[in-house]
RNA sequence: GCGGGCGUGGCGGAACUGGUAGACGCGCCAGACUCAAAAUCUGGUUCUGGAAACAGAGUGUCGGUUCGAUUCCGACCGCCCGCACCA
């Protein structure tokens, strides 16, 4: 059937998103469609949140994907009759604003707010269901004032502490560097060799909650397993022992008598061959006093930086200190103490005993420095007389060997035996060894020596010490005038800002010049959205009525830190009376990245996709530069990045193809948790579908002019179509609830295909039963499409003559009786290989199914007259004949 | 280094709790419409052999469990992400 023109000969006008999308956005805005009523109207509440963006100034395709997902969820739950909270704000403090200000001479605030304006406009053009009346930026004084209140409440609750920690220090720019700003051991801007420096810093005592944060992970069943596992590993609980090793008298530096180590494997104590301490361990400093060579080595270790990844991937090196320790179970056995660059100061005691046979790193170290490596744990089933460790360690459990009184025990028994014996030995008035539970998790250092962040509301007074800023004096505002051109901390060298009177004694005092980590800002914004303009951090009864967030969506890169900090913050806010729950996010979803092909020209320089022309010849793709016509090499598909120029600007897409096509495309094909590759063909395909649906439903409308009957069952074609319609309504809803957007979209394609065919049937024989089925299908398709393509759906809804918005319409009611099938198609296998299929009544008796299967020509031929060895019948599923 | 993930046609992917591998989309091929093209519509499309019926192979590699494995187990290979001051 021809479907491109109307019966009266007029072409159906193409759908024009450039015209219709702004129109519907205006209608939603005017009708305040997505603004939540102030009063609780009794509807079930649902809180959808996407991680708020950093206002870089331009929307990224990753944002488009993230917010499209959230919006589908939000629109779906609205259609389910719920009151949906779907807010948006800006994670607006942070380094890029300062960097931009330094580069251009402007002010971080101006740069940030201008970016927010630009990005809000871009976001609004996506047609999201956001309630903009709740918008805020974390750099708004109204927001950070509340954050300072929270800081002080945490302070009074004993959740804040001040202690020393190490930072990367740039001696030229006089600034602390982030790990990503340290490139090959040098500062990114100055190029100076980076030093490790100790600073006194503010910390939140997240370790107080280590055990609770760990055990509560079990309750987070709306989170991806991989995120839960990553959090568990990050907290890193281990059961081990603290063991104190006595220094030999002749080697001990003055005033020192012992070395305390933490180990999770006390059972391997007889396999110890050396002790390793971190470069800044006190014993290392003492040993280096008269040892310039060791001093130089310690210096070298200090220059590596603070990044764990760097520390652990670099060449493992050590140097003997000349100090020796005595083995606890053999006074004649002494072991050398090394300074080693792979021992982390901040974990355990900053010292370990090396057991080369049980740890690959220790073994590599022992082989390098020619130290002993005796096997002490043997896997079950090996022979003790021949088992040895050569260049591969064995870290598993097993049977103890070469271990004196532990020989023959299991690792677990040996652990207990050592714990018991060392617990019974007293040195310096304390047991030599005690059991200790350790966590890898460290306290959260929140101090930043930067201007563009939330000031820590503390005053330092020579008389009174640390004085919290009184609540009446909050917020501690950032000074408007700032000189970022000088090296160092701009707040610290501001001429007046830090000089204040002590609120306690009135004498001259100094403000804290540290500002807070931007992770603090993002650790409670989800709670603030529930009462964004309140004069307290939260309005507890309102916050408690909305929280936890029902569905949180964001990048997997935040799977550990941001989520863990938010979980801590929620507990701390519970303790200080701002909330009455512990877990902020009931449902969590981590989306994949958006990737794109990379291109390089004949000079090996990166080329942006917009400058590349691609042609297909004989199935192969060739690329040339649009301007120069020179050849381009098509490279691998990678995460969009500035350096590789393979990013796509969503604004171009939104302007050319429209928001609906962009939303549809980023959600089709790839499962949302996986990476999606942006392709020109993909967005064009989405665009075609927009046009196809518009055309199809316009034609359908013409077919619907006439009488409709409710007696759809009278007509075979109508009934078949109705079944598909109801099946789609049901499964699209289920797929959205499970966040399987790609599968929902596949279902919608199938319904569209079915409707094309059925429209032809209606055109040929337009009886009233068919018209009724088509009318129902048209409504269902439009509503089911509306979470994905809201503008198009509104346009169709209006074209159909509906009197309200599709955004205010309810999800179709599924007629379950239409979903029950009377017969099933069952594949028949012979020896696990499909040889045919049979159609049988649903829930038919196994014996009749078996008989039916065996009578198939194909099966009979394979049997060759013999009886089958076995026939497996899985009801309604499969038959397998074993020959 | 440690931790986490991923691997299925030409491409993106689907396959619920171990039960028809390749839904749906893109691309490609053929046909219809057209003077022609675009757009649109219809049909086909895992690979090999065959006109077809059909047969064989097939979910990164090797091995195991099972009547039956993309799915479970073991070993390996490749790619990607996080590692505490980027957000």
mmCIF file of N, CA, C and O in Angstrom, chain A residues 487-535:
data_model
loop_
_atom_site.group_PDB
_atom_site.id
_atom_site.type_symbol
_atom_site.label_atom_id
_atom_site.label_comp_id
_atom_site.label_asym_id
_atom_site.label_seq_id
_atom_site.Cartn_x
_atom_site.Cartn_y
_atom_site.Cartn_z
ATOM 1 N N UNK A 487 51.324 33.678 43.006
ATOM 2 C CA UNK A 487 51.360 32.281 43.416
ATOM 3 C C UNK A 487 50.883 32.143 44.859
ATOM 4 O O UNK A 487 50.970 33.093 45.630
ATOM 5 N N UNK A 488 50.389 30.966 45.192
ATOM 6 C CA UNK A 488 49.972 30.708 46.567
ATOM 7 C C UNK A 488 48.470 30.829 46.747
ATOM 8 O O UNK A 488 47.721 31.013 45.792
ATOM 9 N N UNK A 489 48.039 30.695 47.996
ATOM 10 C CA UNK A 489 46.623 30.676 48.337
ATOM 11 C C UNK A 489 46.070 32.103 48.376
ATOM 12 O O UNK A 489 46.434 32.911 49.214
ATOM 13 N N UNK A 490 45.155 32.396 47.460
ATOM 14 C CA UNK A 490 44.632 33.754 47.306
ATOM 15 C C UNK A 490 43.902 34.234 48.564
ATOM 16 O O UNK A 490 43.926 35.419 48.881
ATOM 17 N N UNK A 491 43.248 33.323 49.276
ATOM 18 C CA UNK A 491 42.552 33.729 50.502
ATOM 19 C C UNK A 491 43.564 34.123 51.561
ATOM 20 O O UNK A 491 43.357 35.056 52.335
ATOM 21 N N UNK A 492 44.662 33.379 51.589
ATOM 22 C CA UNK A 492 45.677 33.615 52.615
ATOM 23 C C UNK A 492 46.361 34.955 52.392
ATOM 24 O O UNK A 492 46.627 35.691 53.331
ATOM 25 N N UNK A 493 46.654 35.317 51.147
ATOM 26 C CA UNK A 493 47.355 36.593 50.950
ATOM 27 C C UNK A 493 46.421 37.753 50.597
ATOM 28 O O UNK A 493 46.866 38.809 50.181
ATOM 29 N N UNK A 494 45.112 37.539 50.774
ATOM 30 C CA UNK A 494 44.165 38.649 50.638
ATOM 31 C C UNK A 494 44.492 39.664 51.736
ATOM 32 O O UNK A 494 44.713 39.289 52.894
ATOM 33 N N UNK A 495 44.517 40.977 51.416
ATOM 34 C CA UNK A 495 44.987 41.965 52.388
ATOM 35 C C UNK A 495 44.175 42.032 53.681
ATOM 36 O O UNK A 495 44.727 42.312 54.736
ATOM 37 N N UNK A 496 42.861 41.826 53.613
ATOM 38 C CA UNK A 496 42.061 42.044 54.824
ATOM 39 C C UNK A 496 41.241 40.843 55.276
ATOM 40 O O UNK A 496 40.934 40.706 56.459
ATOM 41 N N UNK A 497 40.885 39.985 54.340
ATOM 42 C CA UNK A 497 39.842 38.997 54.596
ATOM 43 C C UNK A 497 40.050 38.158 55.859
ATOM 44 O O UNK A 497 39.138 37.940 56.635
ATOM 45 N N UNK A 498 41.293 37.692 56.058
ATOM 46 C CA UNK A 498 41.488 36.735 57.153
ATOM 47 C C UNK A 498 41.635 37.421 58.516
ATOM 48 O O UNK A 498 41.593 36.755 59.537
ATOM 49 N N UNK A 499 41.791 38.747 58.523
ATOM 50 C CA UNK A 499 42.003 39.429 59.806
ATOM 51 C C UNK A 499 40.668 39.766 60.448
ATOM 52 O O UNK A 499 39.889 40.554 59.930
ATOM 53 N N UNK A 500 40.399 39.132 61.567
ATOM 54 C CA UNK A 500 39.120 39.322 62.260
ATOM 55 C C UNK A 500 39.365 39.417 63.754
ATOM 56 O O UNK A 500 40.458 39.095 64.243
ATOM 57 N N UNK A 501 38.321 39.833 64.452
ATOM 58 C CA UNK A 501 38.392 39.785 65.911
ATOM 59 C C UNK A 501 37.933 38.416 66.364
ATOM 60 O O UNK A 501 36.996 37.856 65.790
ATOM 61 N N UNK A 502 38.560 37.933 67.421
ATOM 62 C CA UNK A 502 38.132 36.640 67.956
ATOM 63 C C UNK A 502 36.730 36.792 68.534
ATOM 64 O O UNK A 502 36.491 37.693 69.348
ATOM 65 N N UNK A 503 35.780 35.957 68.127
ATOM 66 C CA UNK A 503 34.399 36.083 68.626
ATOM 67 C C UNK A 503 34.338 35.813 70.134
ATOM 68 O O UNK A 503 33.374 36.196 70.787
ATOM 69 N N UNK A 504 35.359 35.185 70.637
ATOM 70 C CA UNK A 504 35.396 34.813 72.055
ATOM 71 C C UNK A 504 35.949 35.932 72.917
ATOM 72 O O UNK A 504 35.280 36.424 73.814
ATOM 73 N N UNK A 505 37.202 36.343 72.609
ATOM 74 C CA UNK A 505 37.900 37.283 73.473
ATOM 75 C C UNK A 505 38.051 38.673 72.851
ATOM 76 O O UNK A 505 38.461 39.618 73.523
ATOM 77 N N UNK A 506 37.744 38.809 71.582
ATOM 78 C CA UNK A 506 37.774 40.119 70.956
ATOM 79 C C UNK A 506 39.140 40.567 70.468
ATOM 80 O O UNK A 506 39.259 41.604 69.833
ATOM 81 N N UNK A 507 40.178 39.774 70.745
ATOM 82 C CA UNK A 507 41.510 40.150 70.278
ATOM 83 C C UNK A 507 41.674 39.809 68.805
ATOM 84 O O UNK A 507 40.881 39.059 68.229
ATOM 85 N N UNK A 508 42.733 40.352 68.223
ATOM 86 C CA UNK A 508 42.980 40.079 66.801
ATOM 87 C C UNK A 508 43.189 38.592 66.593
ATOM 88 O O UNK A 508 43.922 37.944 67.347
ATOM 89 N N UNK A 509 42.525 38.067 65.577
ATOM 90 C CA UNK A 509 42.640 36.636 65.291
ATOM 91 C C UNK A 509 42.625 36.449 63.776
ATOM 92 O O UNK A 509 42.457 37.419 63.024
ATOM 93 N N UNK A 510 42.834 35.200 63.338
ATOM 94 C CA UNK A 510 42.914 34.917 61.901
ATOM 95 C C UNK A 510 41.877 33.894 61.487
ATOM 96 O O UNK A 510 41.678 32.882 62.165
ATOM 97 N N UNK A 511 41.243 34.180 60.361
ATOM 98 C CA UNK A 511 40.319 33.203 59.790
ATOM 99 C C UNK A 511 41.079 32.008 59.231
ATOM 100 O O UNK A 511 42.174 32.166 58.709
ATOM 101 N N UNK A 512 40.458 30.863 59.303
ATOM 102 C CA UNK A 512 40.946 29.699 58.539
ATOM 103 C C UNK A 512 40.880 30.076 57.064
ATOM 104 O O UNK A 512 39.848 30.582 56.601
ATOM 105 N N UNK A 513 41.947 29.827 56.330
ATOM 106 C CA UNK A 513 41.934 30.175 54.904
ATOM 107 C C UNK A 513 41.715 28.960 53.998
ATOM 108 O O UNK A 513 41.662 29.102 52.782
ATOM 109 N N UNK A 514 41.604 27.772 54.608
ATOM 110 C CA UNK A 514 41.283 26.597 53.791
ATOM 111 C C UNK A 514 39.823 26.652 53.357
ATOM 112 O O UNK A 514 38.956 27.081 54.115
ATOM 113 N N UNK A 515 39.565 26.197 52.157
ATOM 114 C CA UNK A 515 38.188 25.983 51.730
ATOM 115 C C UNK A 515 37.948 24.479 51.629
ATOM 116 O O UNK A 515 38.878 23.693 51.728
ATOM 117 N N UNK A 516 36.691 24.121 51.432
ATOM 118 C CA UNK A 516 36.352 22.691 51.462
ATOM 119 C C UNK A 516 36.444 22.040 50.080
ATOM 120 O O UNK A 516 36.126 22.659 49.063
ATOM 121 N N UNK A 517 36.854 20.793 50.112
ATOM 122 C CA UNK A 517 36.797 19.898 48.950
ATOM 123 C C UNK A 517 35.421 20.019 48.287
ATOM 124 O O UNK A 517 34.403 20.086 48.975
ATOM 125 N N UNK A 518 35.378 20.037 46.961
ATOM 126 C CA UNK A 518 34.077 20.160 46.293
ATOM 127 C C UNK A 518 33.211 18.908 46.480
ATOM 128 O O UNK A 518 32.008 18.954 46.225
ATOM 129 N N UNK A 519 33.827 17.815 46.901
ATOM 130 C CA UNK A 519 33.017 16.636 47.208
ATOM 131 C C UNK A 519 32.077 16.896 48.387
ATOM 132 O O UNK A 519 31.057 16.224 48.525
ATOM 133 N N UNK A 520 32.440 17.855 49.248
ATOM 134 C CA UNK A 520 31.558 18.206 50.360
ATOM 135 C C UNK A 520 30.263 18.797 49.785
ATOM 136 O O UNK A 520 29.161 18.428 50.188
ATOM 137 N N UNK A 521 30.418 19.691 48.799
ATOM 138 C CA UNK A 521 29.252 20.345 48.194
ATOM 139 C C UNK A 521 28.263 19.316 47.638
ATOM 140 O O UNK A 521 27.052 19.469 47.751
ATOM 141 N N UNK A 522 28.816 18.286 47.021
ATOM 142 C CA UNK A 522 27.950 17.319 46.338
ATOM 143 C C UNK A 522 27.501 16.188 47.257
ATOM 144 O O UNK A 522 26.825 15.271 46.818
ATOM 145 N N UNK A 523 27.884 16.260 48.543
ATOM 146 C CA UNK A 523 27.519 15.170 49.455
ATOM 147 C C UNK A 523 26.160 15.365 50.116
ATOM 148 O O UNK A 523 25.724 14.514 50.879
ATOM 149 N N UNK A 524 25.537 16.510 49.867
ATOM 150 C CA UNK A 524 24.224 16.700 50.509
ATOM 151 C C UNK A 524 23.257 17.498 49.644
ATOM 152 O O UNK A 524 22.145 17.787 50.058
ATOM 153 N N UNK A 525 23.638 17.818 48.394
ATOM 154 C CA UNK A 525 22.774 18.637 47.541
ATOM 155 C C UNK A 525 21.439 17.958 47.291
ATOM 156 O O UNK A 525 20.412 18.614 47.150
ATOM 157 N N UNK A 526 21.461 16.620 47.263
ATOM 158 C CA UNK A 526 20.221 15.864 47.032
ATOM 159 C C UNK A 526 19.216 16.108 48.156
ATOM 160 O O UNK A 526 18.010 16.054 47.936
ATOM 161 N N UNK A 527 19.723 16.367 49.358
ATOM 162 C CA UNK A 527 18.828 16.665 50.485
ATOM 163 C C UNK A 527 18.334 18.113 50.386
ATOM 164 O O UNK A 527 17.177 18.414 50.657
ATOM 165 N N UNK A 528 19.219 19.001 49.964
ATOM 166 C CA UNK A 528 18.869 20.421 49.843
ATOM 167 C C UNK A 528 17.752 20.634 48.816
ATOM 168 O O UNK A 528 16.923 21.526 48.980
ATOM 169 N N UNK A 529 17.732 19.823 47.771
ATOM 170 C CA UNK A 529 16.701 19.973 46.736
ATOM 171 C C UNK A 529 15.287 19.812 47.291
ATOM 172 O O UNK A 529 14.324 20.274 46.689
ATOM 173 N N UNK A 530 15.155 19.145 48.430
ATOM 174 C CA UNK A 530 13.809 18.932 48.965
ATOM 175 C C UNK A 530 13.260 20.201 49.617
ATOM 176 O O UNK A 530 12.055 20.312 49.825
ATOM 177 N N UNK A 531 14.157 21.136 49.971
ATOM 178 C CA UNK A 531 13.726 22.443 50.504
ATOM 179 C C UNK A 531 14.820 23.434 50.156
ATOM 180 O O UNK A 531 15.574 23.874 51.020
ATOM 181 N N UNK A 532 14.911 23.799 48.877
ATOM 182 C CA UNK A 532 16.102 24.495 48.384
ATOM 183 C C UNK A 532 16.259 25.921 48.881
ATOM 184 O O UNK A 532 17.341 26.476 48.745
ATOM 185 N N UNK A 533 15.212 26.491 49.442
ATOM 186 C CA UNK A 533 15.336 27.892 49.844
ATOM 187 C C UNK A 533 15.180 28.063 51.351
ATOM 188 O O UNK A 533 15.008 29.183 51.837
ATOM 189 N N UNK A 534 15.244 26.956 52.080
ATOM 190 C CA UNK A 534 15.025 27.027 53.533
ATOM 191 C C UNK A 534 16.204 27.711 54.217
ATOM 192 O O UNK A 534 17.327 27.719 53.711
ATOM 193 N N UNK A 535 15.955 28.271 55.387
ATOM 194 C CA UNK A 535 17.002 28.977 56.123
ATOM 195 C C UNK A 535 17.773 28.035 57.040
ATOM 196 O O UNK A 535 18.591 28.459 57.832
#
